Coordinates of C-alpha atoms and ligand atoms in Angstrom, one line a residue:
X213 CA 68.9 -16.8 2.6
X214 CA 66.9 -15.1 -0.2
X215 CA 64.5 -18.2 -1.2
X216 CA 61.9 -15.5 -3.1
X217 CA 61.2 -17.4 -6.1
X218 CA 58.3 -14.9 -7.7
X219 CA 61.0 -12.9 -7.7
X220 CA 63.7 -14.6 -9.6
X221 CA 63.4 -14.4 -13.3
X222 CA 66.1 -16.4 -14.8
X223 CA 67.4 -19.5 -13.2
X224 CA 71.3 -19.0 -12.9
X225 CA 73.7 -21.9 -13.3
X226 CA 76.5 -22.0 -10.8
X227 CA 79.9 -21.5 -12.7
X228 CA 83.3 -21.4 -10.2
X229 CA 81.3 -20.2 -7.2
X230 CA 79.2 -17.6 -9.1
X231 CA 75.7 -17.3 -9.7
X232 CA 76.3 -16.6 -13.5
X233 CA 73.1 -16.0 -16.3
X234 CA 73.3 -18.2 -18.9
X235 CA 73.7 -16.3 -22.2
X236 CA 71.4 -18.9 -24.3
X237 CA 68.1 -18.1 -25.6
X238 CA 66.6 -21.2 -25.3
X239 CA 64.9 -21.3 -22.2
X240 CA 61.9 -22.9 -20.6
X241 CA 59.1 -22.3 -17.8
X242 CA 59.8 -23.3 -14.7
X243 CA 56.0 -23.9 -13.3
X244 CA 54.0 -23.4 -10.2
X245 CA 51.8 -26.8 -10.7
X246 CA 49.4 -25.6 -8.3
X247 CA 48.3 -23.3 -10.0
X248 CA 50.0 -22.7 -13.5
X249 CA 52.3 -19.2 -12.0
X250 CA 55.8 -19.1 -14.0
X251 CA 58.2 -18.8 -10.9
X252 CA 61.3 -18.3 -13.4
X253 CA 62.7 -19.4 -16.8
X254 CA 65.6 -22.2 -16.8
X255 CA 68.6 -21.6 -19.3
X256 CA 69.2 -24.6 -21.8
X257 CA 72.6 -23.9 -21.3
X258 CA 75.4 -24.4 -24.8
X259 CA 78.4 -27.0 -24.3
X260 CA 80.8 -23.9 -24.3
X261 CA 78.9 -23.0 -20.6
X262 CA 79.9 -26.4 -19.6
X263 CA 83.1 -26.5 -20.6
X264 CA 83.6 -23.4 -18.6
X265 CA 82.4 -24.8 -15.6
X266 CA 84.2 -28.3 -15.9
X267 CA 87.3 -25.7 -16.3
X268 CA 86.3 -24.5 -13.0
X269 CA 85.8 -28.2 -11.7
X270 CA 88.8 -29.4 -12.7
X271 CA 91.1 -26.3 -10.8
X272 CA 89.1 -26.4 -7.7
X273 CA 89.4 -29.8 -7.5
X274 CA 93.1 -30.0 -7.8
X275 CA 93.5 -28.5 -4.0
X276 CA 90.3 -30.4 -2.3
X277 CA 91.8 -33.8 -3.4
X278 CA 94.4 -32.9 -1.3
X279 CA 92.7 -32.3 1.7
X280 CA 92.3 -34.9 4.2
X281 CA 88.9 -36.5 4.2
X282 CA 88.5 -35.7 7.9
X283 CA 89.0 -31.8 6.4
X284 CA 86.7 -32.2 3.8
X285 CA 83.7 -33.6 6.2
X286 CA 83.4 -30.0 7.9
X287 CA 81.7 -28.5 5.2
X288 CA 79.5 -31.6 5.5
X289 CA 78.9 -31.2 9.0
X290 CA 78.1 -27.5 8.2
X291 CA 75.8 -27.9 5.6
X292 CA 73.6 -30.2 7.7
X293 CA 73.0 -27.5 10.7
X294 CA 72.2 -25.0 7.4
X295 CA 69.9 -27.3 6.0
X296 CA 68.0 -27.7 9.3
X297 CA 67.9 -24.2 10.6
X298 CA 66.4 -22.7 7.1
X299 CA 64.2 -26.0 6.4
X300 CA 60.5 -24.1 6.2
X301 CA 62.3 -21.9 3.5
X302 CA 64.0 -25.0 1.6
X303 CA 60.5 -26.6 1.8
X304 CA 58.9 -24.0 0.7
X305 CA 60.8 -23.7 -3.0
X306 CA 60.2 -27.7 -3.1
X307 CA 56.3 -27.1 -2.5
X308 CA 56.4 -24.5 -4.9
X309 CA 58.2 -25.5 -7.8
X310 CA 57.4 -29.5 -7.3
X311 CA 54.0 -29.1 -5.5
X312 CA 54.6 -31.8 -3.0
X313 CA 52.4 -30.5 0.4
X314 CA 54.5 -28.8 2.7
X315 CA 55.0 -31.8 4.8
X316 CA 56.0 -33.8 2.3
X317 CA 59.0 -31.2 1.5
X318 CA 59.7 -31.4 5.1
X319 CA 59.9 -34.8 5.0
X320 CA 61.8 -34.9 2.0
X321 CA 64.4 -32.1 3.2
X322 CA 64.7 -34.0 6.5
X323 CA 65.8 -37.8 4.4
X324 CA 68.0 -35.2 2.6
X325 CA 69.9 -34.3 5.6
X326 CA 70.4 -37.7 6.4
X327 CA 72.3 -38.3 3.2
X328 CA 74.3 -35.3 4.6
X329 CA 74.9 -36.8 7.9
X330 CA 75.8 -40.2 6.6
X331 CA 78.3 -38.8 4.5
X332 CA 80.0 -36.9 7.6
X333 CA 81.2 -40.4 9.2
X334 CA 83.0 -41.2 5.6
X335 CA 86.8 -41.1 8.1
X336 CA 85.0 -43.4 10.1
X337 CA 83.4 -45.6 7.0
X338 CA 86.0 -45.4 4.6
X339 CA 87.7 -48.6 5.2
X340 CA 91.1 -47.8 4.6
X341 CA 93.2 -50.9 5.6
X342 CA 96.3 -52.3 6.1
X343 CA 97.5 -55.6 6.6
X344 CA 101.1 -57.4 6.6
X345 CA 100.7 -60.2 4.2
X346 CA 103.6 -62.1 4.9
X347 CA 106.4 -61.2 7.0
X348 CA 107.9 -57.5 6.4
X349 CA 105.6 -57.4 3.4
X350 CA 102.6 -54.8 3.8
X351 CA 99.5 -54.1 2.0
X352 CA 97.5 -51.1 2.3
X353 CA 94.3 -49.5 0.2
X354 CA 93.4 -46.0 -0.1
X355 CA 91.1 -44.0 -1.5
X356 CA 91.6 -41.8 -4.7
X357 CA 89.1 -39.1 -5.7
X358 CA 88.1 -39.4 -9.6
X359 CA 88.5 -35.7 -10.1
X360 CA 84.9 -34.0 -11.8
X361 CA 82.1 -35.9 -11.4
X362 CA 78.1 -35.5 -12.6
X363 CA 74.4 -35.7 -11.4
X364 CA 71.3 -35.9 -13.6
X365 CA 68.2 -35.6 -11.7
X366 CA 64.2 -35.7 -11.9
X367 CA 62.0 -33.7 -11.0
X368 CA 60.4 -35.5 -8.3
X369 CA 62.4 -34.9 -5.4
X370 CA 64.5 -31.9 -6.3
X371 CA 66.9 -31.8 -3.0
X372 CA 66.5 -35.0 -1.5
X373 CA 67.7 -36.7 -4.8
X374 CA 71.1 -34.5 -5.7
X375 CA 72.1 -35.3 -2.3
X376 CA 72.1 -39.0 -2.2
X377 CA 74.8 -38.2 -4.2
X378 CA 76.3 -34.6 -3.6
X379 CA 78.2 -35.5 0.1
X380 CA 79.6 -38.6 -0.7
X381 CA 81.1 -37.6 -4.3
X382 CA 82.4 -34.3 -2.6
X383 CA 83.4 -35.8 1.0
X384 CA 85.0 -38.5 -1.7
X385 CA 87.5 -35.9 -3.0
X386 CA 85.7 -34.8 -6.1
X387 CA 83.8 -31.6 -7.6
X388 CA 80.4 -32.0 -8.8
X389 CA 78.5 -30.7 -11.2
X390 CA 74.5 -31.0 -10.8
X391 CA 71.9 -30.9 -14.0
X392 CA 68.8 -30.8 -12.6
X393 CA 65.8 -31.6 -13.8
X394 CA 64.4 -28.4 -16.2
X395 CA 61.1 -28.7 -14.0
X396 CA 62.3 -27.9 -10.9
X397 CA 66.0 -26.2 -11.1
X398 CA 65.6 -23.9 -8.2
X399 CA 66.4 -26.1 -5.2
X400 CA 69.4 -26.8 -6.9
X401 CA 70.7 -23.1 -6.6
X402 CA 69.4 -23.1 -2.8
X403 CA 71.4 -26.1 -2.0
X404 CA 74.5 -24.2 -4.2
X405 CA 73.7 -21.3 -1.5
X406 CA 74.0 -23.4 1.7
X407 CA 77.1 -25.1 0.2
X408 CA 78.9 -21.9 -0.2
X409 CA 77.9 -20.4 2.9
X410 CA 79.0 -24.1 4.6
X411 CA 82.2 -22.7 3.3
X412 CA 82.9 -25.1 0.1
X413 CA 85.6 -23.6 -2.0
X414 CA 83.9 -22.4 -5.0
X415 CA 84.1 -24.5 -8.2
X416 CA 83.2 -27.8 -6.2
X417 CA 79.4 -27.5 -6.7
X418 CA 77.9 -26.5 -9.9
X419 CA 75.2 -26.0 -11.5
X420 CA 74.4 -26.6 -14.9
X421 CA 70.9 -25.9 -16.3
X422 CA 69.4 -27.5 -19.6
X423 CA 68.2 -30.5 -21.0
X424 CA 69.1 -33.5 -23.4
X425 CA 71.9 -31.8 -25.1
X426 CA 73.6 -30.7 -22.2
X427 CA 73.1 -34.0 -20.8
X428 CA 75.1 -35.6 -23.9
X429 CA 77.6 -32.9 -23.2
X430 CA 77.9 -34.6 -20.0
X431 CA 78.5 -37.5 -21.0
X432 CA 81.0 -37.1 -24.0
X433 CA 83.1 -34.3 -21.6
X434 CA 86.5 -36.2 -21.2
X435 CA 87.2 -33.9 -18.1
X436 CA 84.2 -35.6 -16.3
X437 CA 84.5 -39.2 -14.8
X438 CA 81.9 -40.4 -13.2
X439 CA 78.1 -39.7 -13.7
X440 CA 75.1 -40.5 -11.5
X441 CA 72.0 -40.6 -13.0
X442 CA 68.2 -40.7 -11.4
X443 CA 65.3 -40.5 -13.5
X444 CA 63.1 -42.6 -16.6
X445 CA 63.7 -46.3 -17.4
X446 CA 64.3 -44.6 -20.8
X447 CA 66.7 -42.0 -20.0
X448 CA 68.6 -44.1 -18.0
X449 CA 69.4 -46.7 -20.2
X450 CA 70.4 -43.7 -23.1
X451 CA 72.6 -41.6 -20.6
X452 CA 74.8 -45.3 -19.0
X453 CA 75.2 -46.2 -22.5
X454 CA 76.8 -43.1 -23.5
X455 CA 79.1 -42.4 -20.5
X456 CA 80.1 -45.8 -20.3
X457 CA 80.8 -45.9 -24.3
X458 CA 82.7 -42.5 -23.3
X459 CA 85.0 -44.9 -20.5
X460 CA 83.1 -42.9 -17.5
X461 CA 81.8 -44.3 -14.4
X462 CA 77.8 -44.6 -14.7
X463 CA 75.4 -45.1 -12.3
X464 CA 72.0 -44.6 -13.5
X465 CA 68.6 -45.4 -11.6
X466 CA 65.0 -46.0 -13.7
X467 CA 61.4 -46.4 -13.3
X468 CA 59.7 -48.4 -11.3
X469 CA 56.4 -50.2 -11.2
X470 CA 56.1 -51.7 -7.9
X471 CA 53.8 -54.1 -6.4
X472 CA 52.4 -54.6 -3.0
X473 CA 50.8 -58.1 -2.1
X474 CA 47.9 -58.5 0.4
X475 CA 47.0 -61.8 2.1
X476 CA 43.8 -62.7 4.2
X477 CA 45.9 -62.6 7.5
X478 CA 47.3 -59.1 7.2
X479 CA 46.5 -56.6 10.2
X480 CA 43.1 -54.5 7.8
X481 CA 43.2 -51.2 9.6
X482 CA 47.7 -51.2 9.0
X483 CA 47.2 -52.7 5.7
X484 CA 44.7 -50.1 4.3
X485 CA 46.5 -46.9 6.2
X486 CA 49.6 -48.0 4.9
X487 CA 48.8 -48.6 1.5
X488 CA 46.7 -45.6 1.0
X489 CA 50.0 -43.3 1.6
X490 CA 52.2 -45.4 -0.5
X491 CA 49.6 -44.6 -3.4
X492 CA 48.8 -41.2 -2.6
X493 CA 51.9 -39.5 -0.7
X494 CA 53.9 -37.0 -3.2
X495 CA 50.2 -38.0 -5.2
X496 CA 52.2 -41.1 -6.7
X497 CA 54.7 -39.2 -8.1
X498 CA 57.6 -41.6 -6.5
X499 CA 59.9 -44.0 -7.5
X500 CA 58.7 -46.3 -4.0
X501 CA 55.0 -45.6 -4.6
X502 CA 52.5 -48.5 -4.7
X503 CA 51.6 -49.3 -8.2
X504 CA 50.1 -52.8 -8.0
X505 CA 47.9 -53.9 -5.5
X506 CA 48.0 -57.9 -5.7
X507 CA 45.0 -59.3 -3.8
X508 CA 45.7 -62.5 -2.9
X509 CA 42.6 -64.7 -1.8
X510 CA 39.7 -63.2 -0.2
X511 CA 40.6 -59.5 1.0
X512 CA 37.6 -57.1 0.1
X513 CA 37.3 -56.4 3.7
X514 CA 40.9 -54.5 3.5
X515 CA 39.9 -52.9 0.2
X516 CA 36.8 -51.8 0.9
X517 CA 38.8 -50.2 3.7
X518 CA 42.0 -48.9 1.4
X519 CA 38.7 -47.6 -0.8
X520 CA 37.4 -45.9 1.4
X521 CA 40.2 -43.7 2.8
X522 CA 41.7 -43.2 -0.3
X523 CA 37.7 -41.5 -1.5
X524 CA 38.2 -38.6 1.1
X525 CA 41.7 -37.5 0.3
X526 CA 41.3 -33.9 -1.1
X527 CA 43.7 -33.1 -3.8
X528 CA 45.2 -29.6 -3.2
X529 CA 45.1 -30.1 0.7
X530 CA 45.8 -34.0 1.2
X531 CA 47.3 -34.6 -2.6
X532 CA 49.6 -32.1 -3.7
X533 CA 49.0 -31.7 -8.2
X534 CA 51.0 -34.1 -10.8
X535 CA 54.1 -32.0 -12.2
X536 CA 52.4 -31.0 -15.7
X537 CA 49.2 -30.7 -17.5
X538 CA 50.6 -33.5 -20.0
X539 CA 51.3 -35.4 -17.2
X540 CA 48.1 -35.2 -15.6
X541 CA 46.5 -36.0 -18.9
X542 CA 49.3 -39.0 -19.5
X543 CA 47.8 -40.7 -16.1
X544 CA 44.2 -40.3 -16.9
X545 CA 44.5 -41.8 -20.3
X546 CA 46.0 -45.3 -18.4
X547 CA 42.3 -45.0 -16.5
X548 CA 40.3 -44.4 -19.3
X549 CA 41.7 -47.2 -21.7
X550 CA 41.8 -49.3 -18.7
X551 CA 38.4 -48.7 -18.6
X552 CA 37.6 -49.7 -22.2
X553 CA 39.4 -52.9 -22.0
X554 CA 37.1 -54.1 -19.2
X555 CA 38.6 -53.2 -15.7
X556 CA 36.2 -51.4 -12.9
X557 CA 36.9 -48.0 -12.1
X558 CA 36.0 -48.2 -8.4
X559 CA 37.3 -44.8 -7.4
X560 CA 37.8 -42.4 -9.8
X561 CA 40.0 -39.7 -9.2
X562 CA 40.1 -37.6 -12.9
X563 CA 37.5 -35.3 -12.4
X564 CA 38.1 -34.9 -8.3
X565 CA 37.6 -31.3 -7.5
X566 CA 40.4 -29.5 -5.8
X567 CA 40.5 -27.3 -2.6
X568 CA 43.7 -25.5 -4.5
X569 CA 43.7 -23.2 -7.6
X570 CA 41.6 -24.5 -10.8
X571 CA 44.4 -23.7 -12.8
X572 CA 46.8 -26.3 -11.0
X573 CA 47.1 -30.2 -12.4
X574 CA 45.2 -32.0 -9.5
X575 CA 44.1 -35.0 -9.4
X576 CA 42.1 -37.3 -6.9
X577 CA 43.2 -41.0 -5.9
X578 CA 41.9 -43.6 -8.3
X579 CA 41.5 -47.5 -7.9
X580 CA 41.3 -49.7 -11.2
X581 CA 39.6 -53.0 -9.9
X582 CA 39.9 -56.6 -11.2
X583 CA 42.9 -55.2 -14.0
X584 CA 44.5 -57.8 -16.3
X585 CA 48.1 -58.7 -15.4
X586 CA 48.6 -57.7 -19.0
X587 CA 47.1 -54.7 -19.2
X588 CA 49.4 -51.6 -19.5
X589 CA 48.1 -50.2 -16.5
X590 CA 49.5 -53.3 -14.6
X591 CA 52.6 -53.5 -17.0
X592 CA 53.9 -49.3 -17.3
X593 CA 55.0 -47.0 -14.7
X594 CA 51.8 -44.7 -14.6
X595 CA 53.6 -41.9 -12.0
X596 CA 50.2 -40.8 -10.6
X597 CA 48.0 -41.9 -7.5
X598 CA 46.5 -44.9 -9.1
X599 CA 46.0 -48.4 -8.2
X600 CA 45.9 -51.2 -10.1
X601 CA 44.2 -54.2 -8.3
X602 CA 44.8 -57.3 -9.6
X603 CA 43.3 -60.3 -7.7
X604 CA 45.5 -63.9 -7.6
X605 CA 44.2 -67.0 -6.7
X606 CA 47.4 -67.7 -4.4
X607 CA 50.9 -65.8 -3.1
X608 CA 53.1 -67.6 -5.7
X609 CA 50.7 -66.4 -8.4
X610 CA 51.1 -62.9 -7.0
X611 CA 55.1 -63.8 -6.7
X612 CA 55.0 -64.8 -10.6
X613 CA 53.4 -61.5 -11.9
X614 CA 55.5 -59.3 -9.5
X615 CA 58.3 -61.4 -10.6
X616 CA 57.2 -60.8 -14.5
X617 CA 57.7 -56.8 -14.3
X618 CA 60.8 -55.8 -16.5
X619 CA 61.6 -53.3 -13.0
X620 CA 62.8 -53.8 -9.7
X621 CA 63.2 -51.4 -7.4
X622 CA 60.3 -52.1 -4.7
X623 CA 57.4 -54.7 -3.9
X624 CA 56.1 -55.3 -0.6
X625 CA 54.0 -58.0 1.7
X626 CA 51.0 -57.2 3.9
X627 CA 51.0 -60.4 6.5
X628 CA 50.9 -61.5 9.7
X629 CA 52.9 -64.7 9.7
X630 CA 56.6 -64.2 9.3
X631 CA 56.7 -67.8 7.3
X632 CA 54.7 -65.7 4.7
X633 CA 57.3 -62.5 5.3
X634 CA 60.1 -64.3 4.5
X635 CA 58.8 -66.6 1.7
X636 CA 58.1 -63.5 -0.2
X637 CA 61.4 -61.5 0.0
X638 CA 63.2 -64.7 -0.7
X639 CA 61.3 -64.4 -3.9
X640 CA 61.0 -60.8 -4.8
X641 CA 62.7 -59.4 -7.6
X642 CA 63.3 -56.8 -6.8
X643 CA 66.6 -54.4 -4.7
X644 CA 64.2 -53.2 -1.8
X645 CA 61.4 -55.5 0.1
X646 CA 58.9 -54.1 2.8
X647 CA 56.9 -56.5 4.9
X648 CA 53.9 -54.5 5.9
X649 CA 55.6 -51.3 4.7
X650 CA 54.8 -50.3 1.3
X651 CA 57.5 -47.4 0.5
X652 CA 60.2 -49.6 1.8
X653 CA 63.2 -47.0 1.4
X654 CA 66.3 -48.0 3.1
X655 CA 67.2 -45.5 6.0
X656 CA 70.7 -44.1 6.0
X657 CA 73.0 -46.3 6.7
X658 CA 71.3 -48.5 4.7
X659 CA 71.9 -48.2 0.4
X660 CA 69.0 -47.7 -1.7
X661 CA 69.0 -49.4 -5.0
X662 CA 66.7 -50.8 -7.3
X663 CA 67.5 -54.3 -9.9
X664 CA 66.4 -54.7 -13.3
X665 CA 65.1 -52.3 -15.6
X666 CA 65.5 -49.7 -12.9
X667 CA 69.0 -49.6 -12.2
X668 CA 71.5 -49.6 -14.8
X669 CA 74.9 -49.7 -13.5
X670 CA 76.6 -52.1 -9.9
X671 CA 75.7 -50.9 -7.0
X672 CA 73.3 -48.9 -4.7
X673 CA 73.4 -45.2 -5.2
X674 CA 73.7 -44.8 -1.4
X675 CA 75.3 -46.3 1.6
X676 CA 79.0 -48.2 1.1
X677 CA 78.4 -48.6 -2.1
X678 CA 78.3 -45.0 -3.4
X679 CA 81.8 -44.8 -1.5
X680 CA 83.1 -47.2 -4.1
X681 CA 81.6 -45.0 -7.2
X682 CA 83.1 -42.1 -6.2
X683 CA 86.2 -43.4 -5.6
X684 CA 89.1 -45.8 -6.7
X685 CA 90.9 -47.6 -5.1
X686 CA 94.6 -47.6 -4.5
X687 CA 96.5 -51.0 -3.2
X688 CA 99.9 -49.9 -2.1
X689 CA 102.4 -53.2 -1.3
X690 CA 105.4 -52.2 0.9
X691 CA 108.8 -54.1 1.9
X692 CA 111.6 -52.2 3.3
X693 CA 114.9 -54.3 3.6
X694 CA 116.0 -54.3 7.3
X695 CA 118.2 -51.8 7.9
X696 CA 115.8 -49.3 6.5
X697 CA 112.5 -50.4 9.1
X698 CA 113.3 -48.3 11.5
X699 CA 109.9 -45.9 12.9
X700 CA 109.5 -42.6 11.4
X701 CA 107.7 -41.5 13.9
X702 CA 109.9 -41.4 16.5
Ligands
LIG199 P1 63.3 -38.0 -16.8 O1 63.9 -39.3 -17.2 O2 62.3 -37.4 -17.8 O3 64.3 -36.8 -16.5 C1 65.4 -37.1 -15.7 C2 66.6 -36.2 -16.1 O4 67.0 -36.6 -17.4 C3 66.2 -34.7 -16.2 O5 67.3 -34.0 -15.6 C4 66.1 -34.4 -17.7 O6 66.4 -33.1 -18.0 C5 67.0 -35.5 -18.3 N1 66.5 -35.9 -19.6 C6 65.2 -36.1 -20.0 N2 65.2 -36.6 -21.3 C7 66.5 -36.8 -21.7 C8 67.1 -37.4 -22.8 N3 66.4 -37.8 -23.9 N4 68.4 -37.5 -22.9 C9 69.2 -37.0 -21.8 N5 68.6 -36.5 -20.7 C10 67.3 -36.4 -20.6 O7 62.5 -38.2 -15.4 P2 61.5 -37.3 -14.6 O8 60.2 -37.3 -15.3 O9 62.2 -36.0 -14.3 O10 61.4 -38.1 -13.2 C11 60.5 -39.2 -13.0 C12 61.2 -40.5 -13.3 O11 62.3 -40.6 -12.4 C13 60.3 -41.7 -13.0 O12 60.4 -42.6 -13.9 C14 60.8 -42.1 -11.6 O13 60.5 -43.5 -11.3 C15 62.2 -41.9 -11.7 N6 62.9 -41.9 -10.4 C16 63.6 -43.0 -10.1 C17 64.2 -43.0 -8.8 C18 65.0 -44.2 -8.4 O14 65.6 -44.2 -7.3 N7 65.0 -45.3 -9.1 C19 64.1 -41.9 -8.0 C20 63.4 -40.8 -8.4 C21 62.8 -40.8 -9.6

């Protein structure tokens, strides 16, 4: 597998199988955010290079939604093996053009591949039935492919996210076509690579590089059905109201602003471990990362603790850099106003020095202390490792301002009594609860799924539920007259 990014120069989209150069002349950097390096330059590809490829889609697709779903699974099973044998090389184009640590692409190749194997047991998951309603009478469902179907996705996780929805929408019958995010296009055209060489028929995975407006040619394409979307709060609302206003299928995950709450009987040494790397892993730049710290009662001990880790993370060998300069820049203006409107900056990560490249957008961990619940650094999604401390009198005060947050994809409780536990995700608001686990993402077979402001759409963008997006459903009734029941089979 040829994964030398300093060598590539333009990003290709993948158009029918091929690895073709956009002709447009719009282009972009794609970034090294270690250290400022341009690996490559990504396309903003026109409409007419979409409609090629949806032209593509839609005669490749013809044959696969033919195939039996036991068939299709092969190239599933294939691409899993492939992803495992070259995962140093796949983690080192993640590292490179996202700057996640190494282990943190590992980690994120490895969730990937269970989103792989998931979708391999779809004969066994598919829940086809079959039932005689009343005597002679029979009703049976199946499952239809849509035909071409979408992904929009961020930058943050480059492979792990296109494949919580590439199997299942393939293994489901359909093509795909994957934009991904301008930042970080070149996983995209790896995972396009092991696909092939899984043996997918070519014009089943695509890629199509670019940004808004290819986006909104997405979503007005009447060729394409369904489209998955992961990114912004923002975004996500824009891109499910205009596929849905175009009759597609839309699926569209947001933000997130998620909140962890401490009480005076949680385990110190686990609290402060654990939320230390649900602020700083993938240095904040997650979905599931601790935002809000809500200290409930008298718990300095396990700050002072949480304070004190979180002050000898190195950025550039513990803390990989934030995606952009404007970015970095973004995150430090939440401290400093935070600052000015009377909050304690009691680590203060803006100025950390990095072990890696001066040029690169590092940042150290940063703890704003005794923060407003209306404060913006309490209110926005700030993307960054920062924590926002804000300390609560008692849990249902805690509940009402985690409760308060337009989003809801996470929150989590730090306790010893499971009374506490379980009074807490009764009251959440939120699609995903951890009790003494602060990036509480659902393991395959589980769906992961925010509420709120962070999902726009039904449904969980994994697990069963994806199996509904990406199909529909057929209900076939059946009632022979007598003479004609007799067994085909035989
Ligand atoms: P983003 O919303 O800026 O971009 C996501 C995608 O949308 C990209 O492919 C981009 O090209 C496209 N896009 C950007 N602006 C657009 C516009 N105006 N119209 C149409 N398309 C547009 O997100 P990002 O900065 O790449 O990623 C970070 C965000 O993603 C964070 O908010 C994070 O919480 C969110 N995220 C959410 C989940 C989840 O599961 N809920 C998972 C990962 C990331």
């Amino acid at each position: 597998m040829d994964t030398s990014v300093t060598t590539v120069k333009l990003v290709p989209n993948v158009v029918g199988g091929v690895f073709k150069h956009s002709t447009s002349t719009r282009t972009l950097p794609v970034i090294d955010p270690s250290n400022g390096e341009v690996l490559a330059n990504v396309p903003m590809s026109s409409k007419e290079e979409l409609n090629e490829i949806v032209a593509a889609a839609v005669a490749a697709q013809k044959e696969w939604g033919k195939k039996s779903v036991k068939d299709r699974v092969q190239v599933l099973f294939k691409l899993k093996s492939l992803m495992e044998e070259n995962i140093a090389e796949l983690a080192d184009v993640i590292h490179k053009e996202n700057g996640k640590t190494l282990g943190e692409s590992r980690g994120s190749i490895t969730r990937a591949v269970e989103c792989v194997e998931f979708a391999t047991s779809l004969p066994q998951i598919m829940n086809n039935s079959v039932l005689e309603v009343s005597q002679g009478v029979e009703c049976k469902v199946t499952r239809t492919p849509l035909g071409v179907t979408a992904g929009i996705t961020p930058f943050n996780f480059p492979m792990m996210v296109p494949l919580w929805m590439v199997p299942i929408a393939i293994g489901c019958g359909n093509a795909f076509i994957l934009k991904p995010s301008e930042q970080t296009p070149l996983s995209a055209i790896e995972l396009a690579k092991l696909l092939k060489k899984a043996g997918l028929p070519d014009g089943l995975f695509s890629v199509v590089n670019g940004d808004k407006e290819i986006v909104d040619a997405i979503c007005d394409h009447p060729d394409i059905k369904a489209v998955g979307f992961v990114g912004s709060t923002k975004v996500a609302k824009i891109v499910y109201q205009k596929a849905t206003a175009q009759g597609k299928r839309a699926r569209c995950l947001g933000g997130a602003k998620n909140h962890l709450v401490v009480v005076p009987d949680a385990d110190p040494e686990m609290t402060a471990s654990n939320v230390v790397a649900s602020v700083t892993g993938c240095s904040g730049q997650r979905c599931m990362a601790a935002s809000v710290l809500l200290a409930v009662g008298e718990v300095d001990h396990i700050l002072d603790k949480i304070k004190e880790q979180m002050s000898v993370l190195v950025p550039g060998k513990d803390m990989g850099p934030i995606i952009n300069a404007s970015s970095k820049e973004r995150i430090c203006g939440y401290i400093d106003r935070a600052e000015a409107k009377g909050a304690k900056v009691t680590l203060d990560g803006r100025q950390a020095k990095s072990e890696g490249d001066d040029a690169g957008y590092f940042m150290g961990a940063s703890v704003i202390d005794h923060a407003n619940s209306e404060h913006e650094s309490a209110q926005d999604e700030i993307f960054g490792p920062v924590l926002t401390v804000i300390r609560c009198d008692n849990l249902d005060e805690a509940i009402a301002i985690e409760n308060n947050n337009p989003y809801g994809n996470a929150a989590c409780i730090y306790t010893n009594s499971g009374e506490t536990a379980q009074y807490f995700s009764d009251h959440a608001n939120v699609g995903m609860v951890g009790i003494n686990i602060g990036v509480p993402v659902p393991r395959e077979p589980f769906p992961f799924g925010g509420w709120n402001d962070s999902r726009f759409g039904d449904g969980d963008i994994t697990g069963p539920g994806a199996i509904d997006f990406w199909s529909a459903t057929k209900k076939i009734t059946t009632k022979w007259s007598d003479k004609h029941r007799k067994n085909w089979m035989s």
